[in-house]
PDB file of C-alpha atoms in Angstrom:
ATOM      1  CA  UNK A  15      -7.959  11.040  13.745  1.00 61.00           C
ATOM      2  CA  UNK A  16     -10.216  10.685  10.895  1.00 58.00           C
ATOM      3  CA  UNK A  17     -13.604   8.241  11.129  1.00 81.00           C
ATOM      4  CA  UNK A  18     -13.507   7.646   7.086  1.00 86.00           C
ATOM      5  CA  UNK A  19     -12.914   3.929   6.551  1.00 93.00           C
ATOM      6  CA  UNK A  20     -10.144   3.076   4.061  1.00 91.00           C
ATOM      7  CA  UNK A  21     -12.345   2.055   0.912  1.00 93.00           C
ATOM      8  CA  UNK A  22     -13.831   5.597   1.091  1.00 95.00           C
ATOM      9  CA  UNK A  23     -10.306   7.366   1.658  1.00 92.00           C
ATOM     10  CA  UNK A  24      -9.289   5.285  -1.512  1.00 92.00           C
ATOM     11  CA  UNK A  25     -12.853   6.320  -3.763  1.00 95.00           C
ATOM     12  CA  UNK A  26     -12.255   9.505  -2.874  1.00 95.00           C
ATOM     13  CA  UNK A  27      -8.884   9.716  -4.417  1.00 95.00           C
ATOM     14  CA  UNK A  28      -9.540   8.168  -7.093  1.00 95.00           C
ATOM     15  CA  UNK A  29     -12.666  10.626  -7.583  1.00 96.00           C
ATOM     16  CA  UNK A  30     -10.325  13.572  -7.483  1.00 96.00           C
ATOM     17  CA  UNK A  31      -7.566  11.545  -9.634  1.00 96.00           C
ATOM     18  CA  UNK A  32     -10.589  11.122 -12.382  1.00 96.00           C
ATOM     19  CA  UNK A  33     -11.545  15.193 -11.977  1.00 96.00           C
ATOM     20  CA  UNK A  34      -7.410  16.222 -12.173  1.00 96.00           C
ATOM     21  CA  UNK A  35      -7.356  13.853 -15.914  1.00 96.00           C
ATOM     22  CA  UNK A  36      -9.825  16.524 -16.994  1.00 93.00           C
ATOM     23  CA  UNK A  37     -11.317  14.130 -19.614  1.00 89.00           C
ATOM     24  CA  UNK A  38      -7.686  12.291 -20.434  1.00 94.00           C
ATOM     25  CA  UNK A  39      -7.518   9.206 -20.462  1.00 95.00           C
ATOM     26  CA  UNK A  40      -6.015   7.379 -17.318  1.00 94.00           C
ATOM     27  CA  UNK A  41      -3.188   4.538 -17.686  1.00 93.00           C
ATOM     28  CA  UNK A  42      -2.293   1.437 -15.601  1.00 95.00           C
ATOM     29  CA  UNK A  43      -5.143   2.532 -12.453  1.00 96.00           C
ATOM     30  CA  UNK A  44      -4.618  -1.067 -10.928  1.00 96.00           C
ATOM     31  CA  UNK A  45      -0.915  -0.610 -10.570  1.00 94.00           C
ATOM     32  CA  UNK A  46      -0.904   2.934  -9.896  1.00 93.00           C
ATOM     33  CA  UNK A  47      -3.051   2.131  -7.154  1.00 94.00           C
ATOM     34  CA  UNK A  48      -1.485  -0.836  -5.510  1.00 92.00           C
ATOM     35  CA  UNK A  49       1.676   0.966  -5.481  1.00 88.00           C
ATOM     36  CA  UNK A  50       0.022   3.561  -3.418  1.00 90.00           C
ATOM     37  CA  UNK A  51      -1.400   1.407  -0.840  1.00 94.00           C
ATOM     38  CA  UNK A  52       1.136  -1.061  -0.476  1.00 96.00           C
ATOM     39  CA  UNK A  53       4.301   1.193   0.314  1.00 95.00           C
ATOM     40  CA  UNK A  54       2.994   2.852   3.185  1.00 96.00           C
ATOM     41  CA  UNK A  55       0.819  -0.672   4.657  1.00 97.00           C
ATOM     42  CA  UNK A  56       4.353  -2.109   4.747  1.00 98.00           C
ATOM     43  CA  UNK A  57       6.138   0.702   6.616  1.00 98.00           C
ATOM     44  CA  UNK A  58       2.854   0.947   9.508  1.00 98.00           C
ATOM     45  CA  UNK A  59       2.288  -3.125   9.820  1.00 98.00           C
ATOM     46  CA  UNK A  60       6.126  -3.199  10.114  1.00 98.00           C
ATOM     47  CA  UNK A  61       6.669  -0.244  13.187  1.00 98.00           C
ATOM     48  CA  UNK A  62       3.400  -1.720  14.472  1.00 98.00           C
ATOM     49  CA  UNK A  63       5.484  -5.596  14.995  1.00 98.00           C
ATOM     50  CA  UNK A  64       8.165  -3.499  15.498  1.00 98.00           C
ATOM     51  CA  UNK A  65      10.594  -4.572  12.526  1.00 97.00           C
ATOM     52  CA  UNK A  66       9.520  -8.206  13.545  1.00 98.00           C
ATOM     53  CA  UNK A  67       9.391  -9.635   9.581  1.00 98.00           C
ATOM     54  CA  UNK A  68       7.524 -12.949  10.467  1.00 98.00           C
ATOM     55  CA  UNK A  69       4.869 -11.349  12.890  1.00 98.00           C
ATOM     56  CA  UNK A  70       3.899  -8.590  10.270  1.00 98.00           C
ATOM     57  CA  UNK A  71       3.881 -11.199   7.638  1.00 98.00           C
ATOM     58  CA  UNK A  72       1.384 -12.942   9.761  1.00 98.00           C
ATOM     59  CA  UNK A  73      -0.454  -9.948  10.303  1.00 98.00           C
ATOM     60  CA  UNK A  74      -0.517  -9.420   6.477  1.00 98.00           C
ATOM     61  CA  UNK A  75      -1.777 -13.000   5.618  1.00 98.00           C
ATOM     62  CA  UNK A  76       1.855 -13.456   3.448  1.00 98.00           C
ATOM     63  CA  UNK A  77       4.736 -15.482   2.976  1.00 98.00           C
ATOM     64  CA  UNK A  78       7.711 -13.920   5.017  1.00 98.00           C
ATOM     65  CA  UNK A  79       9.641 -14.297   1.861  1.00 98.00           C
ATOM     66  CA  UNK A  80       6.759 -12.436   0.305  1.00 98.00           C
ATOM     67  CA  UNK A  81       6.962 -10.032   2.646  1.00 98.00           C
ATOM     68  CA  UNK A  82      10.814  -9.415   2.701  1.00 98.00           C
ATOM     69  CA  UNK A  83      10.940  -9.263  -1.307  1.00 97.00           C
ATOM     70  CA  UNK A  84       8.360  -6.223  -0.777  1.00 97.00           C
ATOM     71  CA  UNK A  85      10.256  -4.392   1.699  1.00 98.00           C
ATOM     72  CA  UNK A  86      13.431  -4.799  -0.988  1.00 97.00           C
ATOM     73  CA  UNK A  87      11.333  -3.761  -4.055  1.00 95.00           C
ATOM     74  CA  UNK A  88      10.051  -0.835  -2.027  1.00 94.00           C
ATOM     75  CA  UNK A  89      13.313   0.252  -0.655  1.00 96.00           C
ATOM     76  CA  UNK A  90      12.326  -0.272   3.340  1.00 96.00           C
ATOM     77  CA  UNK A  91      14.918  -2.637   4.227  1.00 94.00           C
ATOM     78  CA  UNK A  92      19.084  -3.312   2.371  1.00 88.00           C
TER      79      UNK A  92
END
């Protein structure tokens, strides 16, 4: 498994995402972004406490009704 910390996994994405624009002008980065990260920290936090919504809530530092409207909006639970 890789050493690279998160924050440089994320700068160097966003390095390359920059490069690929070739000069264009980007739209929305914040959201773009956050809709990246958040999809697949739900679906490891929640196999890690094993579907358990309150403990990965915990774990996230959010409301379990936070939590459980972002598994809807992101499709990970009916």
């Amino acid at each position: 498994m890789s050493k690279k910390n998160i924050q440089d996994c994320i700068k160097d994405n966003l390095e390359g995402y920059f490069l690929d624009l070739r000069g264009a002008e980007p739209h929305a980065i914040y959201d773009m972004v956050l809709a990246a990260v958040e999809r697949p920290m739900l679906e490891v936090v929640m196999q890690q406490a094993e579907g358990n919504q309150s403990k990965a809530a915990d774990w996230l530092g959010i409301n379990r009704n936070t939590l459980r409207r972002k598994l809807l909006d992101h499709k990970l639970i009916k």
